[in-house]
Coordinates of C-alpha atoms in Angstrom, one line a residue:
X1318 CA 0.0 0.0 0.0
X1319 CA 1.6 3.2 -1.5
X1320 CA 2.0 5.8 1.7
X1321 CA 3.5 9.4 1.6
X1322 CA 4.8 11.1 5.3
X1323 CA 2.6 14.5 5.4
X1324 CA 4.5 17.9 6.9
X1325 CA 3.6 16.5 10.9
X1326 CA 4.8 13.1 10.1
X1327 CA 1.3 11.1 9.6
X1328 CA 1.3 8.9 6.9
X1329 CA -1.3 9.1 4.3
X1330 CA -2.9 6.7 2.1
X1331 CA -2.6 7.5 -1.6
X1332 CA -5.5 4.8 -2.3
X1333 CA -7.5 7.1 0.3
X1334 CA -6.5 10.8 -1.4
X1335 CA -7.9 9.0 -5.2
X1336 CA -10.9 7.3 -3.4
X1337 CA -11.4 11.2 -2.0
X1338 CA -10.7 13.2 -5.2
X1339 CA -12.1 10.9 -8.1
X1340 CA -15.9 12.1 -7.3
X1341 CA -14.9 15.7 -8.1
X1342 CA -13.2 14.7 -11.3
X1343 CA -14.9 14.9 -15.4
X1344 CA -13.8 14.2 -18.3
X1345 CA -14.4 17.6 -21.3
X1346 CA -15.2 16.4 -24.4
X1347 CA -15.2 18.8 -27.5
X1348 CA -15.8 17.6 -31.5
X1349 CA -11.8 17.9 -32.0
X1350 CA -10.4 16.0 -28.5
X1351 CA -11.3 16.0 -24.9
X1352 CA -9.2 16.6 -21.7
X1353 CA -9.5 16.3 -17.7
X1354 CA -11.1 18.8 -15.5
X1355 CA -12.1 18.9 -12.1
X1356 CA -14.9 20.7 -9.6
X1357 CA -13.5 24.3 -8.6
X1358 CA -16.2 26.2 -7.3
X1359 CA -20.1 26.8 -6.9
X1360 CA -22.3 29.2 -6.5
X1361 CA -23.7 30.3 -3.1
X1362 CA -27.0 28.2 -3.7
X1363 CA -25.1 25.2 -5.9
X1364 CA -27.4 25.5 -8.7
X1365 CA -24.0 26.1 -10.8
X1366 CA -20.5 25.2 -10.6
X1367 CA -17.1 26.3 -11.6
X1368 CA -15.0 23.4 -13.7
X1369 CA -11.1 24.0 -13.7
X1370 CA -9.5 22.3 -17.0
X1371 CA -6.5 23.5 -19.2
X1372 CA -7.3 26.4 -21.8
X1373 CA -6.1 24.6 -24.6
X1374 CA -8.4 21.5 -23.6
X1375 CA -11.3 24.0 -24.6
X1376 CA -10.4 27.1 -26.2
X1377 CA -11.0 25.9 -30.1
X1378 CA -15.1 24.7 -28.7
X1379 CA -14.9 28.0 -26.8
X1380 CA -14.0 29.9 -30.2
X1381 CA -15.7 28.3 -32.6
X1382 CA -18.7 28.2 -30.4
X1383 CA -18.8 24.2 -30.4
X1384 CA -20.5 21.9 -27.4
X1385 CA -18.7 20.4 -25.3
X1386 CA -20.1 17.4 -23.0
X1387 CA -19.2 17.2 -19.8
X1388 CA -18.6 13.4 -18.4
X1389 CA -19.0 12.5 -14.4
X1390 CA -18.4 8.8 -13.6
X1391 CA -20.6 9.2 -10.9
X1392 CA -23.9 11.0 -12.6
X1393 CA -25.7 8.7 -14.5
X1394 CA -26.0 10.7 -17.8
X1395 CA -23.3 13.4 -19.1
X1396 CA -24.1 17.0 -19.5
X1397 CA -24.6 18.8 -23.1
X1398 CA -23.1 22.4 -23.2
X1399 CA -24.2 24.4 -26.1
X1400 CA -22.3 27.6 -26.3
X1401 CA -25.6 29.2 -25.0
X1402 CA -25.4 27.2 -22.2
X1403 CA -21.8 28.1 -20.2
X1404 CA -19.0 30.6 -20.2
X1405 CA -15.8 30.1 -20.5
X1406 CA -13.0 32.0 -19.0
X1407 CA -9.7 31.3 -20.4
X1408 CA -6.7 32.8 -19.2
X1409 CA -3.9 31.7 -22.4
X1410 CA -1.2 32.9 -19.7
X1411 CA -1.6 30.0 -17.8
X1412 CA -3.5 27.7 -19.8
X1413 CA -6.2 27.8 -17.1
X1414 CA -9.8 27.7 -18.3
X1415 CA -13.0 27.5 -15.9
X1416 CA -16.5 26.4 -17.4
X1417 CA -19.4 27.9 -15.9
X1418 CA -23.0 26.2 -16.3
X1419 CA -26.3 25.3 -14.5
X1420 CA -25.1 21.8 -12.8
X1421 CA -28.5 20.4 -13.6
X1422 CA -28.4 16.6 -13.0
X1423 CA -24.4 15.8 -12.9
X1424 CA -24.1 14.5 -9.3
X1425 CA -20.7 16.5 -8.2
X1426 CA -20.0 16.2 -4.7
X1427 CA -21.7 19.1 -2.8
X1428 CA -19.1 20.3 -1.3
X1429 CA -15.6 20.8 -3.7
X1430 CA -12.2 20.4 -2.4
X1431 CA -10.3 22.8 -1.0
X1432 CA -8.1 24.8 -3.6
X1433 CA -4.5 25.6 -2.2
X1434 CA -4.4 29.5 -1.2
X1435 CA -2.0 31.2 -4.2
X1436 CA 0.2 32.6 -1.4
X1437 CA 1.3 29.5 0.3
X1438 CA 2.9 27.8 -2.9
X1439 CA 3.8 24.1 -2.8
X1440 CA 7.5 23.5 -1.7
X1441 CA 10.7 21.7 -3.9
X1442 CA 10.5 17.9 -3.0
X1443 CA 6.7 18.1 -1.9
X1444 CA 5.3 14.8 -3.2
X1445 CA 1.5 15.2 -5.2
X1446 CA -0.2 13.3 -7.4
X1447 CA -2.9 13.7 -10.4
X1448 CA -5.7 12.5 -11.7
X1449 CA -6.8 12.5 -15.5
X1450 CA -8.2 10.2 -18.8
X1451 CA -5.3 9.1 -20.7
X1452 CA -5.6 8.7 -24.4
X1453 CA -4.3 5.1 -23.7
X1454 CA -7.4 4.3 -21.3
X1455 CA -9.7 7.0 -22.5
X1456 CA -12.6 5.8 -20.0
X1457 CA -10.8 4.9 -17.4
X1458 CA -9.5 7.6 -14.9
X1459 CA -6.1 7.0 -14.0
X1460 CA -3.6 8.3 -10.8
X1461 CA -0.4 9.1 -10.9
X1462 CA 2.5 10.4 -8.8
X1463 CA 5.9 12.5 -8.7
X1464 CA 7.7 15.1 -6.7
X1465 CA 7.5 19.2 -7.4
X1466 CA 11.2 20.1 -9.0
X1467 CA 10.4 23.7 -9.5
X1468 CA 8.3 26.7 -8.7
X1469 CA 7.7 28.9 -11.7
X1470 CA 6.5 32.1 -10.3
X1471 CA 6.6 34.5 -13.3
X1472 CA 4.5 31.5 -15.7
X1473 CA 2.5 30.6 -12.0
X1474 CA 3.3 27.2 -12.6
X1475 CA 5.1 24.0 -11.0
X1476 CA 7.9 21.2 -12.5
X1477 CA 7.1 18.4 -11.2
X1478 CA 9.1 15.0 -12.1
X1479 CA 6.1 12.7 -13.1
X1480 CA 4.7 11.9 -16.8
X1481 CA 1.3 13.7 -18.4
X1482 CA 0.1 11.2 -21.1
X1483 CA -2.5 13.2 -23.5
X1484 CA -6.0 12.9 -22.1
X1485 CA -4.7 14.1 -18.6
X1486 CA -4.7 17.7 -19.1
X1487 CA -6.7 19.8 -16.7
X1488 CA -6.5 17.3 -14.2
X1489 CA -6.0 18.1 -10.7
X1490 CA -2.8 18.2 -8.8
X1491 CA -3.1 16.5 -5.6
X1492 CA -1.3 17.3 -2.3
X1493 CA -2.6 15.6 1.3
X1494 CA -2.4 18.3 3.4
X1495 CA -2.6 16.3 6.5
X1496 CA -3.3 12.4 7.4
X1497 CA -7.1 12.7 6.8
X1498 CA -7.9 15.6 4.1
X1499 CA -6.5 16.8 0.8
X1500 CA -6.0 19.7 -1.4
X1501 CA -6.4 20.7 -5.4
X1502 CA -3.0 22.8 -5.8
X1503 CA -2.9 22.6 -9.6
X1504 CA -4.0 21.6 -12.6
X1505 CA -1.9 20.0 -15.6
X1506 CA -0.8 21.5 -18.2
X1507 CA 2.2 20.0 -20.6
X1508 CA 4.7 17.5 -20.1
X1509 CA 7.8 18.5 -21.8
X1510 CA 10.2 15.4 -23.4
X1511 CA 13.8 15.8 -22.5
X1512 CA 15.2 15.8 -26.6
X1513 CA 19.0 16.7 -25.9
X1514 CA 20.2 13.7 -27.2
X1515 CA 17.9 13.4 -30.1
X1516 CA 15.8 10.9 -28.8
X1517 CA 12.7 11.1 -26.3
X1518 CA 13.6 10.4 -22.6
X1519 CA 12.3 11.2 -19.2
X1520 CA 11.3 15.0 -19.0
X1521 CA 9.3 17.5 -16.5
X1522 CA 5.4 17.7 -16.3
X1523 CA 4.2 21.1 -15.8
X1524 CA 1.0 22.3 -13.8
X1525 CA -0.6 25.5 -13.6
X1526 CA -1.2 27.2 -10.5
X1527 CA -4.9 27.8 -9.3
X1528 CA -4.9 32.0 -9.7
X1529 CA -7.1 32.2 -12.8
X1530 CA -9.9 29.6 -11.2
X1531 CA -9.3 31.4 -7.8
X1532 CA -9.6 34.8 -9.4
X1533 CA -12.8 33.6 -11.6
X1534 CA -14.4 31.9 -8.2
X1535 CA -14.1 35.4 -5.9
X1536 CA -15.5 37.7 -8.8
X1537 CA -18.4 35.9 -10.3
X1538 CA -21.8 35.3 -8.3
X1539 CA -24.3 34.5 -11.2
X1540 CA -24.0 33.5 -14.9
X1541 CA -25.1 37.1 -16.3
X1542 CA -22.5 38.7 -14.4
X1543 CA -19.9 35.9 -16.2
X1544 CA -20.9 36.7 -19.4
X1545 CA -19.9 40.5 -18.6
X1546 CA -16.8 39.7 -16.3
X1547 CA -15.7 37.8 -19.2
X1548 CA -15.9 40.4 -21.7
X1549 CA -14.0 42.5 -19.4
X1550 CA -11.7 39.7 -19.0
X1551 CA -11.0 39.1 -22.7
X1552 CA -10.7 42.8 -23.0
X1553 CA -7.5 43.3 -21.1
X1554 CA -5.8 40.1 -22.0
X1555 CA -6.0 40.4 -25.5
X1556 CA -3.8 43.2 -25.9
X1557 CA -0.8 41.3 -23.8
X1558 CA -1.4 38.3 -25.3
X1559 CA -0.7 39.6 -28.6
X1560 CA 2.1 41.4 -27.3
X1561 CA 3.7 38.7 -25.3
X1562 CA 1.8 35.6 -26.5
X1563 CA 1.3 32.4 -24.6
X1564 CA 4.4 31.0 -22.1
X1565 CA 2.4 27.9 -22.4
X1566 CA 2.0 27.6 -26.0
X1567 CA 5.9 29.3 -26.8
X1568 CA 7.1 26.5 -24.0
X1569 CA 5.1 23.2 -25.2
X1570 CA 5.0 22.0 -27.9
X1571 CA 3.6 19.1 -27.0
X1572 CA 0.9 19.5 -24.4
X1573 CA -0.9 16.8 -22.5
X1574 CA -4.2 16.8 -24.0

């Protein structure tokens, strides 16, 4: 049985955190691919909730105005998002994306997880593990493990030394914050191939902080005031991202999803 020490010295069960996180976890599917995403947030009287993915997991359906279908293992029929029907706030910077909508009849765990404060960042060595739908199992949700190598702070993201298989993106990051409960501290992003030698070994997964779904979960209340927050949102990230364009897109060129 797979154990990790916490910061007091408890041991925590692995099996336990997955058996804990897995209800909060959905699989995004849009008409060109699908990705991992998890529960970040509701509303004050749960009739909608925040999903956290990876931006480029649904930018192109957020664009293009496609559906995308939302997937809960534990709900007994998926959810069908017309463009009509959510809004998306993507932050390209990050490659964070939250999907607003109605929850309806997807049976998401009423109350989420808690999302690690962005001012009390992970530490080098900390052990966590993810969750996601890789494209090798694409129904079945898989777990995985490694240790943080880095702290980005100016791309608000995390190396960590663990493998991202495509399917996995958006998927949480996992850290057991003491011997009985567990935190959401990221969300993947890319896994970047170590290519020095010519050939593909062993390289660094990286995962998005939680800012953007943070920053989307304090400053939205209802789903009219999303469609305008997002507008304002767009508004002063376009003109940076054409300026400086996407870390996460100038950095992977291979991301997970």
């Amino acid at each position: 049985m797979r154990r990790r020490l916490t910061d007091r010295g408890r041991s925590m069960d692995w099996e336990q955190a997955t058996a804990l996180a897995s209800p909060h976890v959905v699989k995004i599917e849009t008409p060109t691919g699908y990705g991992t995403g998890f529960l970040a947030f509701y509303n004050s009287d749960r009739t909608w909730c925040g999903i956290a993915t990876a931006a480029h997991v649904v930018s192109h359906a957020d664009d293009w105005q496609q559906p995308i279908r939302i997937r809960h293992e534990f709900s007994q029929n998926p959810v069908f998002l017309t463009s009509k029907d959510r809004v998306v706030f993507i932050d390209p910077q990050t490659d964070s994306a939250v999907i607003l909508f109605l929850k309806g009849d997807l049976q998401l765990p009423e109350i989420p997880i808690a999302l690690l404060p962005v001012d009390a960042p992970l530490s080098v060595g900390v052990t966590v593990g993810w969750l996601g739908f890789p494209v090798i199992q694409q129904s079945t949700l898989c777990f995985f493990s490694g240790s943080v190598s880095a702290r980005l702070d100016p791309g608000k993201a995390y190396l960590i030394d663990g493998v991202a298989i495509n399917g996995v993106s958006g998927g949480p990051v996992i850290h057991c914050h003491n011997s009985d409960t567990i935190q959401f501290v990221g969300a993947i992003s890319a896994y970047h191939a170590n290519r020095a030698t010519g050939e593909t070994l062993p390289g660094l997964l990286v995962a998005s902080d939680l800012s953007h779904f943070l920053d989307v979960a304090m400053s939205v209340r209802s789903i009219d005031e999303a469609n305008r927050r997002k507008r304002e949102f767009e508004s002063t990230q376009r003109p940076d991202a054409q300026a400086q364009g996407s870390p996460a897109d100038e950095a992977d060129p291979n991301p997970a999803e």
